[in-house]
Coordinates of N, CA and C in Angstrom, one line a residue:
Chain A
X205 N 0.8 -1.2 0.0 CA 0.0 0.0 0.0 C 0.9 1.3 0.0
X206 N 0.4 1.9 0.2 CA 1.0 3.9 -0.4 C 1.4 3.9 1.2
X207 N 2.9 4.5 1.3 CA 3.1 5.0 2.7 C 4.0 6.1 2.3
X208 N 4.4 6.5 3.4 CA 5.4 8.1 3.3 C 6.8 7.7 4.6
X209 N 7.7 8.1 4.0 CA 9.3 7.5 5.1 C 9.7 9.1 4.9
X210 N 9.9 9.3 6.2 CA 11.0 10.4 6.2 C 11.5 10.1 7.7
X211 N 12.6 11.4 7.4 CA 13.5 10.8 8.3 C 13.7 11.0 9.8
X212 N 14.2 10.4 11.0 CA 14.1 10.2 12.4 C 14.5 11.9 12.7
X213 N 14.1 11.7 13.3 CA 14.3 13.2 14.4 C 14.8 12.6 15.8
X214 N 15.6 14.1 16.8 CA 15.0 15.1 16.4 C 16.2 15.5 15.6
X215 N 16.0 16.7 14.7 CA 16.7 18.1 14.1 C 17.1 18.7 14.8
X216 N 18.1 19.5 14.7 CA 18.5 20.0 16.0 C 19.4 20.9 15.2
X217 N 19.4 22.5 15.4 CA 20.0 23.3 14.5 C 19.9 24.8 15.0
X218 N 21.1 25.2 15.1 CA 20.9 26.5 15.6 C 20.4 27.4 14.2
X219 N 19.7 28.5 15.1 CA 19.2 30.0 14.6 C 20.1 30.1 13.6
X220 N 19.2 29.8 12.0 CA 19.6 30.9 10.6 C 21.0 29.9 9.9
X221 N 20.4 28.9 10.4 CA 20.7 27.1 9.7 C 20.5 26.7 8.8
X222 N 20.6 26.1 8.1 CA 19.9 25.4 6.5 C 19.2 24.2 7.1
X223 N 18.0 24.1 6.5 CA 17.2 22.9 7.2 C 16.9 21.9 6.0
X224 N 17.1 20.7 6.2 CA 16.6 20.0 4.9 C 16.3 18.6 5.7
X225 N 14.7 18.3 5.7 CA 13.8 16.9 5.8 C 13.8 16.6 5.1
X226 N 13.9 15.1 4.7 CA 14.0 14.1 4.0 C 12.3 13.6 3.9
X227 N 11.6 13.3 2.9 CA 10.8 12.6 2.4 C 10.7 11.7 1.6
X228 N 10.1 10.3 1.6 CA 10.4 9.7 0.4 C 8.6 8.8 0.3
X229 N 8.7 8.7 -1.0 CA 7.2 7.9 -0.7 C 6.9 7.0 -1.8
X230 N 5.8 6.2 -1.4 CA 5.6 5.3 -2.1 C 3.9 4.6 -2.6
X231 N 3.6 5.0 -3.8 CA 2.6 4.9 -4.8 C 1.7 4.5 -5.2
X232 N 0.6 4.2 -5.8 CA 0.4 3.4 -6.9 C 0.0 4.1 -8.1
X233 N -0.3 5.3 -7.5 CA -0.9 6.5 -8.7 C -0.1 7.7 -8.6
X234 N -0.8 8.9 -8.8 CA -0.2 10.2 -8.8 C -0.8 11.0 -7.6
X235 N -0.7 10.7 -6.7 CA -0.9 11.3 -5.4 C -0.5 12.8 -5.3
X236 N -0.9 13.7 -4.5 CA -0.9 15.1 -4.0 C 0.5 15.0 -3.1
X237 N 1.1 16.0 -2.6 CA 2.1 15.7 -1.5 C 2.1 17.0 -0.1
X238 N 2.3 16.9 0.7 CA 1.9 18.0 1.7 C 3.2 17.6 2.4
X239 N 3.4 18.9 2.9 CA 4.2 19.0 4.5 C 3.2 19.8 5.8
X240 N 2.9 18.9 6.5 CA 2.2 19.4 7.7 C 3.1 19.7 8.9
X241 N 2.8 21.0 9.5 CA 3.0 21.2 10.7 C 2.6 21.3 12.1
X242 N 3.2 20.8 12.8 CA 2.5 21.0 14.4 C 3.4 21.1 15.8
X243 N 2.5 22.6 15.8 CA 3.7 23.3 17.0 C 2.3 22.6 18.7
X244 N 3.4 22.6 19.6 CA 3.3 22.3 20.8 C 1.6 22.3 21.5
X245 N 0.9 21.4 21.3 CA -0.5 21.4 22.0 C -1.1 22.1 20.7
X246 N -1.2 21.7 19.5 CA -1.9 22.4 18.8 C -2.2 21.5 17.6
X247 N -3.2 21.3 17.1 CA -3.4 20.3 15.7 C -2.4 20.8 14.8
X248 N -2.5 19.9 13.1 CA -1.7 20.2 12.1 C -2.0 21.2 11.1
X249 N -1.3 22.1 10.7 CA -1.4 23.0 10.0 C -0.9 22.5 8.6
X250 N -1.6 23.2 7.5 CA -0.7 22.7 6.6 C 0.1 24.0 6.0
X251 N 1.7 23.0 5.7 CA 2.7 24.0 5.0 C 2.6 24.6 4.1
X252 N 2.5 23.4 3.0 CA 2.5 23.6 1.8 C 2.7 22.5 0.8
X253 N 1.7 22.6 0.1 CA 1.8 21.1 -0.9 C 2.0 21.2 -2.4
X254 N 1.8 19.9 -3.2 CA 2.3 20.1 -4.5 C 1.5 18.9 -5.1
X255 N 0.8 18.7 -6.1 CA -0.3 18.5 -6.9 C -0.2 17.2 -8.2
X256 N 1.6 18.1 -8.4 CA 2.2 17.1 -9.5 C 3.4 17.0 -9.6
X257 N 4.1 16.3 -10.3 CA 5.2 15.8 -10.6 C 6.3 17.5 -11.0
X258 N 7.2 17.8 -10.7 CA 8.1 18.9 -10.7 C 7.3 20.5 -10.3
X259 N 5.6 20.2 -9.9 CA 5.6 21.1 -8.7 C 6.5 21.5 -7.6
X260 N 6.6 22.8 -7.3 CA 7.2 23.0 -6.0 C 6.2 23.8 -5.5
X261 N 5.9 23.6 -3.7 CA 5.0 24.1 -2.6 C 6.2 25.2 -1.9
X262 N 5.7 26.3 -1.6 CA 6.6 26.9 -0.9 C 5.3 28.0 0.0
X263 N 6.1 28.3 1.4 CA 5.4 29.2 2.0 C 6.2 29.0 3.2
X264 N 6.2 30.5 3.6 CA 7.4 30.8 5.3 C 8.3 30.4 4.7
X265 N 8.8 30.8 4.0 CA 10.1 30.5 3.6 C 10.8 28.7 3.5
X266 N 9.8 28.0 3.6 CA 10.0 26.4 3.8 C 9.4 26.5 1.9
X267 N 10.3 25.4 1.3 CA 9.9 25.0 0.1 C 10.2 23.6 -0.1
X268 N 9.2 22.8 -1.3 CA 9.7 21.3 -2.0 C 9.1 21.3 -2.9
X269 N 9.8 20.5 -3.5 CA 9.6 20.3 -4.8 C 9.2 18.8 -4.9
X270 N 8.4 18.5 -5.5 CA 7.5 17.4 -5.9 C 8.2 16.5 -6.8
X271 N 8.9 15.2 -7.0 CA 10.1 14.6 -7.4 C 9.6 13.0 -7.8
X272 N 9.2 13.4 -9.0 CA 8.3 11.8 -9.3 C 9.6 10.8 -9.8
X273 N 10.6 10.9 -9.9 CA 11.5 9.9 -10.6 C 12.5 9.3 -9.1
X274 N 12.7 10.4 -8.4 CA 13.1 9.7 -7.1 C 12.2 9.5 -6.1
X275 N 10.8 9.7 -6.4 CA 9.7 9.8 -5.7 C 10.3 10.3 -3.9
X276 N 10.2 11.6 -4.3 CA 11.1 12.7 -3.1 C 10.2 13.9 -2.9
X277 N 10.1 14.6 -1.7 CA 9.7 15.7 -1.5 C 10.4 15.9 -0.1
X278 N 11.5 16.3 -0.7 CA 11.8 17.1 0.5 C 11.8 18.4 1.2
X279 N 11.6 18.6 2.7 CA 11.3 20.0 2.9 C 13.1 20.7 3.4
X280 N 13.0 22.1 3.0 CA 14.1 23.1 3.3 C 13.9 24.5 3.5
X281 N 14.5 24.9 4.1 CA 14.2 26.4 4.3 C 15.9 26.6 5.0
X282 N 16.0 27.8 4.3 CA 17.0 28.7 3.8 C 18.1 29.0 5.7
X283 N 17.1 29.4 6.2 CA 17.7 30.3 7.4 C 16.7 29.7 8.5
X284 N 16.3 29.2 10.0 CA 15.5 28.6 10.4 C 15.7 29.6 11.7
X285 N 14.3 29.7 12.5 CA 13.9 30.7 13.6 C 13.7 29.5 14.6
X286 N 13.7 30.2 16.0 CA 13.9 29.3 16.7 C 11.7 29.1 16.9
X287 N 11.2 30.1 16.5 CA 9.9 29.7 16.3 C 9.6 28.7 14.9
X288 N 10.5 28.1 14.2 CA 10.2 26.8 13.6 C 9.8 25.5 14.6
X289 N 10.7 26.1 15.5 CA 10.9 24.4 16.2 C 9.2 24.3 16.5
X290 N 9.1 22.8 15.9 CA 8.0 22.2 15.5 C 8.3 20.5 15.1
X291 N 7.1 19.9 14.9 CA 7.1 18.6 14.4 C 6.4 18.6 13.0
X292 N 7.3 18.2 12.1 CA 7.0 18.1 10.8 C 6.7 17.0 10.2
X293 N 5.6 17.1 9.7 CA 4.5 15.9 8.4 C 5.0 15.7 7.3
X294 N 5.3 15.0 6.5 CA 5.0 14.6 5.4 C 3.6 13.7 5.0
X295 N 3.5 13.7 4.1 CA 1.9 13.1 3.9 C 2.0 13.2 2.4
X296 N 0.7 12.3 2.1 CA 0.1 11.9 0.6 C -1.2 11.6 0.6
X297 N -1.5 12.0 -0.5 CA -3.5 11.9 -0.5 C -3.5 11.2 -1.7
X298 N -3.9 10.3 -2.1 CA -4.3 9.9 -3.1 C -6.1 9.8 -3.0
X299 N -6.8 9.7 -2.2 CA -8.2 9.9 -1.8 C -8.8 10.3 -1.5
X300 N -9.8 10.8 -1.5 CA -10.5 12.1 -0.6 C -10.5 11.9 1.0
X301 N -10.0 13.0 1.4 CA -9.8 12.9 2.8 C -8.8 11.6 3.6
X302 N -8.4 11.1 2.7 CA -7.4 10.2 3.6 C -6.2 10.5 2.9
X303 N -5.6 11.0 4.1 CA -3.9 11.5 4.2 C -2.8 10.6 4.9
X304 N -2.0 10.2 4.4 CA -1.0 9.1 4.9 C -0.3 9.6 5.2
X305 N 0.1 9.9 6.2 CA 1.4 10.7 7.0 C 2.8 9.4 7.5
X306 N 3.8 10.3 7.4 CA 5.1 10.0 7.7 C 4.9 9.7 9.4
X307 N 6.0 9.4 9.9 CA 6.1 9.1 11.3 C 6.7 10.6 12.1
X308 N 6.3 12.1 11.1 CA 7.1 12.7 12.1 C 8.6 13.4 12.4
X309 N 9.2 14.3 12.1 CA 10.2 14.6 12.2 C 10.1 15.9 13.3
X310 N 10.7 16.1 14.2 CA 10.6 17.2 15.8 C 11.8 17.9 15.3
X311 N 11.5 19.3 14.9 CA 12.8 20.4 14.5 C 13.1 21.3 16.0
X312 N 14.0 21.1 16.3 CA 14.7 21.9 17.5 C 15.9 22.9 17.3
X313 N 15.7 24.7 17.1 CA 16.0 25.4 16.6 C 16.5 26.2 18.0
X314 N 17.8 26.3 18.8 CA 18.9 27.2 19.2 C 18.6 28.6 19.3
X315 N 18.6 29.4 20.0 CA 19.5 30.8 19.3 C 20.9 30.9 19.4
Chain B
X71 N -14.5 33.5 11.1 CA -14.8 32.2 11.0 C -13.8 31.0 12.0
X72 N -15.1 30.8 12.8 CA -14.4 29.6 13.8 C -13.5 28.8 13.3
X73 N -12.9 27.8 13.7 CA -11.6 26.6 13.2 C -12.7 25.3 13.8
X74 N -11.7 24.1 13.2 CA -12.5 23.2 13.5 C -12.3 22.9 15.0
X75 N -13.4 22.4 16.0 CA -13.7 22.6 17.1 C -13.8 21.4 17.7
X76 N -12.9 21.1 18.4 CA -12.9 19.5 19.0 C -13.1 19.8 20.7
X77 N -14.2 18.7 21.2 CA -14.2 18.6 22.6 C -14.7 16.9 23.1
X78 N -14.2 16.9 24.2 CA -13.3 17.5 25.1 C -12.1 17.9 24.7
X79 N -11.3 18.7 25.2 CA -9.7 18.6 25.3 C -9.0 18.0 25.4
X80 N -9.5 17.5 26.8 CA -8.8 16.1 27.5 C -9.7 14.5 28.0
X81 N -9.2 13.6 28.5 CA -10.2 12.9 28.7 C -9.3 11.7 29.3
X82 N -9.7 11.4 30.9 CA -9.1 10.7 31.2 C -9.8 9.2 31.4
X83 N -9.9 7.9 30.8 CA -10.7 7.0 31.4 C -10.2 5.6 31.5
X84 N -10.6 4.7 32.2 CA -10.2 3.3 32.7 C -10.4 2.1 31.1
X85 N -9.4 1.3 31.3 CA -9.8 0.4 30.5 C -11.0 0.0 30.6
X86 N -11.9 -0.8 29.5 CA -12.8 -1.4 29.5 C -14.3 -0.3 29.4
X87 N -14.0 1.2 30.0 CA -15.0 2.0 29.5 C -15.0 2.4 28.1
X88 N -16.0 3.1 28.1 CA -16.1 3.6 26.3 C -16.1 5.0 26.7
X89 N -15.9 6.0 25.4 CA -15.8 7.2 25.2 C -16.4 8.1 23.8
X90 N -17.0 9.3 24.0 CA -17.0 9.7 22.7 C -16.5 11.2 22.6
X91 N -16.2 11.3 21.6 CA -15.4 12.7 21.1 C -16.4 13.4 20.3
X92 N -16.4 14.5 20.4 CA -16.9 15.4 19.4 C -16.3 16.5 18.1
X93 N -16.4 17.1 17.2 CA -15.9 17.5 16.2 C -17.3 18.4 15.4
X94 N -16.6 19.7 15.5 CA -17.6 20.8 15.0 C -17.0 21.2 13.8
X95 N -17.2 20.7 12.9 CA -16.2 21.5 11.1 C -16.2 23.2 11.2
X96 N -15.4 23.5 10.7 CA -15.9 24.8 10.0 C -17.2 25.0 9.3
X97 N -18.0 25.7 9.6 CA -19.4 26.2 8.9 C -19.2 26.4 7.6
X98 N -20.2 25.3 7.1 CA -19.9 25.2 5.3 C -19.2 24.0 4.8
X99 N -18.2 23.1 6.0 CA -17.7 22.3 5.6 C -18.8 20.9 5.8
X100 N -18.5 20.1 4.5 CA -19.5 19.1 5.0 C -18.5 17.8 5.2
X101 N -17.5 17.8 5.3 CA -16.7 16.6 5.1 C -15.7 16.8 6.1
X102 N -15.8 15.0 7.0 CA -15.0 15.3 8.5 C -14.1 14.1 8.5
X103 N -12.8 13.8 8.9 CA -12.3 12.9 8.4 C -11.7 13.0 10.0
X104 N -11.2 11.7 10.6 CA -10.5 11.3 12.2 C -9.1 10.8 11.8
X105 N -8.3 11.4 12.6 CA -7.1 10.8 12.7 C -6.7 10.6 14.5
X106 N -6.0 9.1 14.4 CA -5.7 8.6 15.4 C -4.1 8.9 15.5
X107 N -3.3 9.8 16.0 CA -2.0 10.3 16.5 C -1.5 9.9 17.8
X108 N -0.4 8.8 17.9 CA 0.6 8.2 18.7 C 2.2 8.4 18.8
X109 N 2.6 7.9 19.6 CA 4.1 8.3 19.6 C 4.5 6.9 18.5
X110 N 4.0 5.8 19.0 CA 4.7 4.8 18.3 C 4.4 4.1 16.6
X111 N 2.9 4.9 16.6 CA 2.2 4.5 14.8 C 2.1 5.9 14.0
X112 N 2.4 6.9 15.0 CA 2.2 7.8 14.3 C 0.9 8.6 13.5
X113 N 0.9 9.3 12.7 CA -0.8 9.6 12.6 C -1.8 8.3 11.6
X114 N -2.8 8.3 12.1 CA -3.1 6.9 11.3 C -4.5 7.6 11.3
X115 N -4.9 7.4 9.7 CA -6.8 7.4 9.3 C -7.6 6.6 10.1
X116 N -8.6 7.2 10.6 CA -9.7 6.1 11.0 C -11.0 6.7 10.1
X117 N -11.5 7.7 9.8 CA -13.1 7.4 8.8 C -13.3 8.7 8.6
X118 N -13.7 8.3 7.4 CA -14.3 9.7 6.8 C -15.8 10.4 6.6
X119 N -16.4 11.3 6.9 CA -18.3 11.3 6.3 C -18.0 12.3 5.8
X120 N -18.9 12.1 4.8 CA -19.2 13.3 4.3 C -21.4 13.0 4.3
X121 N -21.8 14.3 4.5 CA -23.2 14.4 4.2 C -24.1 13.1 5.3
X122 N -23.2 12.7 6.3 CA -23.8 11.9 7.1 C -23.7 10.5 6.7
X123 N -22.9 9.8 5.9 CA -22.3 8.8 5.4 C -20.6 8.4 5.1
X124 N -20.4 7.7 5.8 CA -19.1 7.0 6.1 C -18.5 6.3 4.9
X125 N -17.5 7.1 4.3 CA -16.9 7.1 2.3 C -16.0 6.6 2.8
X126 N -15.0 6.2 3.9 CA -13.9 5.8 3.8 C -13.1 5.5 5.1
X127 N -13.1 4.4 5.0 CA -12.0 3.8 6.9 C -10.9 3.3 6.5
X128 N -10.4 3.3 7.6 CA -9.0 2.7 8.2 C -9.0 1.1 8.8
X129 N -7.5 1.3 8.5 CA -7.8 0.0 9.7 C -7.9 -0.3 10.9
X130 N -8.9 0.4 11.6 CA -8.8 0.3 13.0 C -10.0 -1.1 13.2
X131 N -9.8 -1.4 14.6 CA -10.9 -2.6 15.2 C -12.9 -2.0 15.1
X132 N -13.3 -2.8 15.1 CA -14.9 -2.6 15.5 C -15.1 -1.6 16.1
X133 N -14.3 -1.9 17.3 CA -14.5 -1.2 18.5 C -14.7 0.8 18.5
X134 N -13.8 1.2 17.0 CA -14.0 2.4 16.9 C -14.8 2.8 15.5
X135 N -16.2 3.4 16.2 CA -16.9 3.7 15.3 C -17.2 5.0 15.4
X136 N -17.9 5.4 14.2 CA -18.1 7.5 14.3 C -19.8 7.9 13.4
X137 N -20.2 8.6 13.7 CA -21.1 9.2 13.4 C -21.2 10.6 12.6
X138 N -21.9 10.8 11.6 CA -22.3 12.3 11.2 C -23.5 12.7 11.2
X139 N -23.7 14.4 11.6 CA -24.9 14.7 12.0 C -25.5 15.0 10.4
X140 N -26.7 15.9 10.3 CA -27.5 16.8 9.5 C -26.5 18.0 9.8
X141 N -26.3 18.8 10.5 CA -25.4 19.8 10.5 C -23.6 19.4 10.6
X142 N -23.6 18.5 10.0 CA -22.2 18.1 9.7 C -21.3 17.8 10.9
X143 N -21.7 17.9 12.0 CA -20.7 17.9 13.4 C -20.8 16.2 13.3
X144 N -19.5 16.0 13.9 CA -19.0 14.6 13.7 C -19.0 14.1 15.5
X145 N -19.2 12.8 15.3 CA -18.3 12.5 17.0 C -17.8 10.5 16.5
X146 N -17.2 10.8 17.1 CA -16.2 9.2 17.3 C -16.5 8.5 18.4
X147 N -16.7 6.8 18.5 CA -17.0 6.1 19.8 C -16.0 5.6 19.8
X148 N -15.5 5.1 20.7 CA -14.5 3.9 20.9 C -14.9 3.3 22.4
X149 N -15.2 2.0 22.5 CA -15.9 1.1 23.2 C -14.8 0.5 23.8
X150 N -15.0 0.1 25.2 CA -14.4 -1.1 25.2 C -12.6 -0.9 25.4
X151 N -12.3 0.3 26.0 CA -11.0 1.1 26.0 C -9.9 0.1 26.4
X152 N -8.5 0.3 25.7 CA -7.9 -0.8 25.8 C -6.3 0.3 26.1
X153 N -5.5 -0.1 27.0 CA -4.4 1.1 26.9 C -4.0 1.6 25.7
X154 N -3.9 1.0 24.6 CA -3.3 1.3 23.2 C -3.8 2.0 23.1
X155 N -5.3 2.6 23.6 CA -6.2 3.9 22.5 C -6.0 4.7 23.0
X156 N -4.5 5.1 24.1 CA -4.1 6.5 24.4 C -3.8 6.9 23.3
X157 N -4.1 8.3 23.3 CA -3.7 9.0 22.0 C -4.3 10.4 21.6
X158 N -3.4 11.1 20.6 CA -4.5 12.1 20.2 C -5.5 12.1 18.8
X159 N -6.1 12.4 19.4 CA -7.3 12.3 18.6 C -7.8 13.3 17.6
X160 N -7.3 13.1 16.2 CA -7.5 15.1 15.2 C -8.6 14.7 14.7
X161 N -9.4 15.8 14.5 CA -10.5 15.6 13.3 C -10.5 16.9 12.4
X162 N -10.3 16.5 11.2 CA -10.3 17.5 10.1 C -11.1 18.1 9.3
X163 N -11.6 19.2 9.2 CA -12.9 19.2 7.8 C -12.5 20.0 6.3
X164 N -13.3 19.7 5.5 CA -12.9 20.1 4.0 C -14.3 20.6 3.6
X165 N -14.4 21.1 2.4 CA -15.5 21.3 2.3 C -16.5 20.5 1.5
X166 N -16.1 19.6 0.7 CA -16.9 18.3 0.3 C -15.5 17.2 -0.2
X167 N -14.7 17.5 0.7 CA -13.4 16.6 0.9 C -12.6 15.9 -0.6
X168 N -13.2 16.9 -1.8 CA -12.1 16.7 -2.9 C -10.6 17.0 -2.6
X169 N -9.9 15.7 -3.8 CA -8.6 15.6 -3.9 C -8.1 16.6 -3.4
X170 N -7.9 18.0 -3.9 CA -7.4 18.8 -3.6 C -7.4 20.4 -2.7
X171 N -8.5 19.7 -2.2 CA -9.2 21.0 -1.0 C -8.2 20.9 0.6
X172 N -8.3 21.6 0.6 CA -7.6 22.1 1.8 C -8.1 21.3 3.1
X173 N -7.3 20.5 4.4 CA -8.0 20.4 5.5 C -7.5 21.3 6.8
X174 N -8.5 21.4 7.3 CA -8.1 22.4 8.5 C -8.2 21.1 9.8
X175 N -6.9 21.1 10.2 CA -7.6 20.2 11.7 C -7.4 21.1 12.9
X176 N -8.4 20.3 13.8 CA -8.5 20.6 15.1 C -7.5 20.6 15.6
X177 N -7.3 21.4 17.1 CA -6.6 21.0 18.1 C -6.6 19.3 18.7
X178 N -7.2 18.7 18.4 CA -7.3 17.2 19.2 C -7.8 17.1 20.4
X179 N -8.2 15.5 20.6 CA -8.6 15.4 22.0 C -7.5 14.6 22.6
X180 N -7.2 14.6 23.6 CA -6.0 14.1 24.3 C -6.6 12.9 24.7
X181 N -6.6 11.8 24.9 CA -7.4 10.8 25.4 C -6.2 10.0 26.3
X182 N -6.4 9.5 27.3 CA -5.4 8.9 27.9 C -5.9 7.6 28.9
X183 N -6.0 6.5 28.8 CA -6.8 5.1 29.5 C -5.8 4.6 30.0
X184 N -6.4 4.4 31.5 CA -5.4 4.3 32.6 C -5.6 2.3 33.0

């Protein structure tokens, strides 16, 4: 079945770091791709997603690009605030309303 | 415009009791979808309605079943509490839950079976 691997946490990176999560997923069709976020006592927000193949999602300065040949979406952002620190989603929809999420990655950002 | 609206908060209860959760969509949304969130499974589907009918489950046991109203507010049962069903509990709504609509989730209910 379709699942989503990204990678163990936590991240751990001081203030105005280069950040890059690892996503990787797996198929049967042409699924949607999202990065979901969730900061401390609070449901998932969503980041930003991508629809099709060499789409890229960007917003807050976090972007990915949608990567059908390595089946990849990974997330990155340029310079990181210590208000990132959060726990990061990856996910895939191939159905209405059912989103297959990753296990989770917990970003821990320094000043 | 409210967010989607989950209650209780929290909820503490014994094995072997049952429990239900509630879920208020955003007004206008008709489609509510449940996610079961753990440390060890991570976030996992359990059911979707839209219009007061059940389009899509998970694999969870019997024991967790959900309902949808005429005004779209959702609630989830789970019978029969077993420690595994600590957990949080998201419910999400869309507005008729196509491919590519946006979901907003809840804060969750915290559920914890002692």
């Amino acid at each position: 079945g379709d699942s989503v691997t990204q990678m163990e946490g936590p991240v751990t990176l001081s203030e105005e770091a280069f950040l890059t999560i690892n996503c990787t997923y797996t198929a049967t069709g042409y699924p949607s791709l999202f990065w979901y976020v969730q900061y401390p006592g609070e449901g998932l927000q969503l980041l930003l997603k991508a629809t099709k193949a060499d789409d890229k999602g960007s917003n807050k300065g976090f972007e990915a690009t949608y990567r059908k040949e390595t089946t990849s979406f990974h997330l990155e952002k340029g310079s990181v605030q210590v208000s990132d620190s959060a726990v990061y989603f990856c996910a895939l929809r191939e159905s209405a309303d059912k989103l297959i999420f990753g296990t989770g990655t917990r970003l821990q950002v320094f000043p | 415009k409210a967010g989607v609206t989950q209650t209780p908060r929290y909820l503490i209860k014994t094995r072997g009791q049952q429990v239900t959760l509630s879920c208020s969509p955003i007004s206008g949304h008709r489609s509510v979808s449940w996610y079961q969130q753990t440390p060890g499974q991570g976030l996992q589907f359990l059911f979707e309605y839209f219009s007061e009918t059940q389009r899509n489950k998970g694999n969870f046991p019997g024991r967790f079943s959900g309902r949808q109203f005429s005004n779209s507010r959702s609630e989830m049962n789970v019978s029969t509490l077993e420690l595994g069903d600590s957990a949080l509990y998201l419910c999400a709504s869309s507005y008729s839950g196509q491919l590519n609509e946006k979901l907003f989730f809840g804060s969750g209910t915290q559920l914890s079976v002692l």
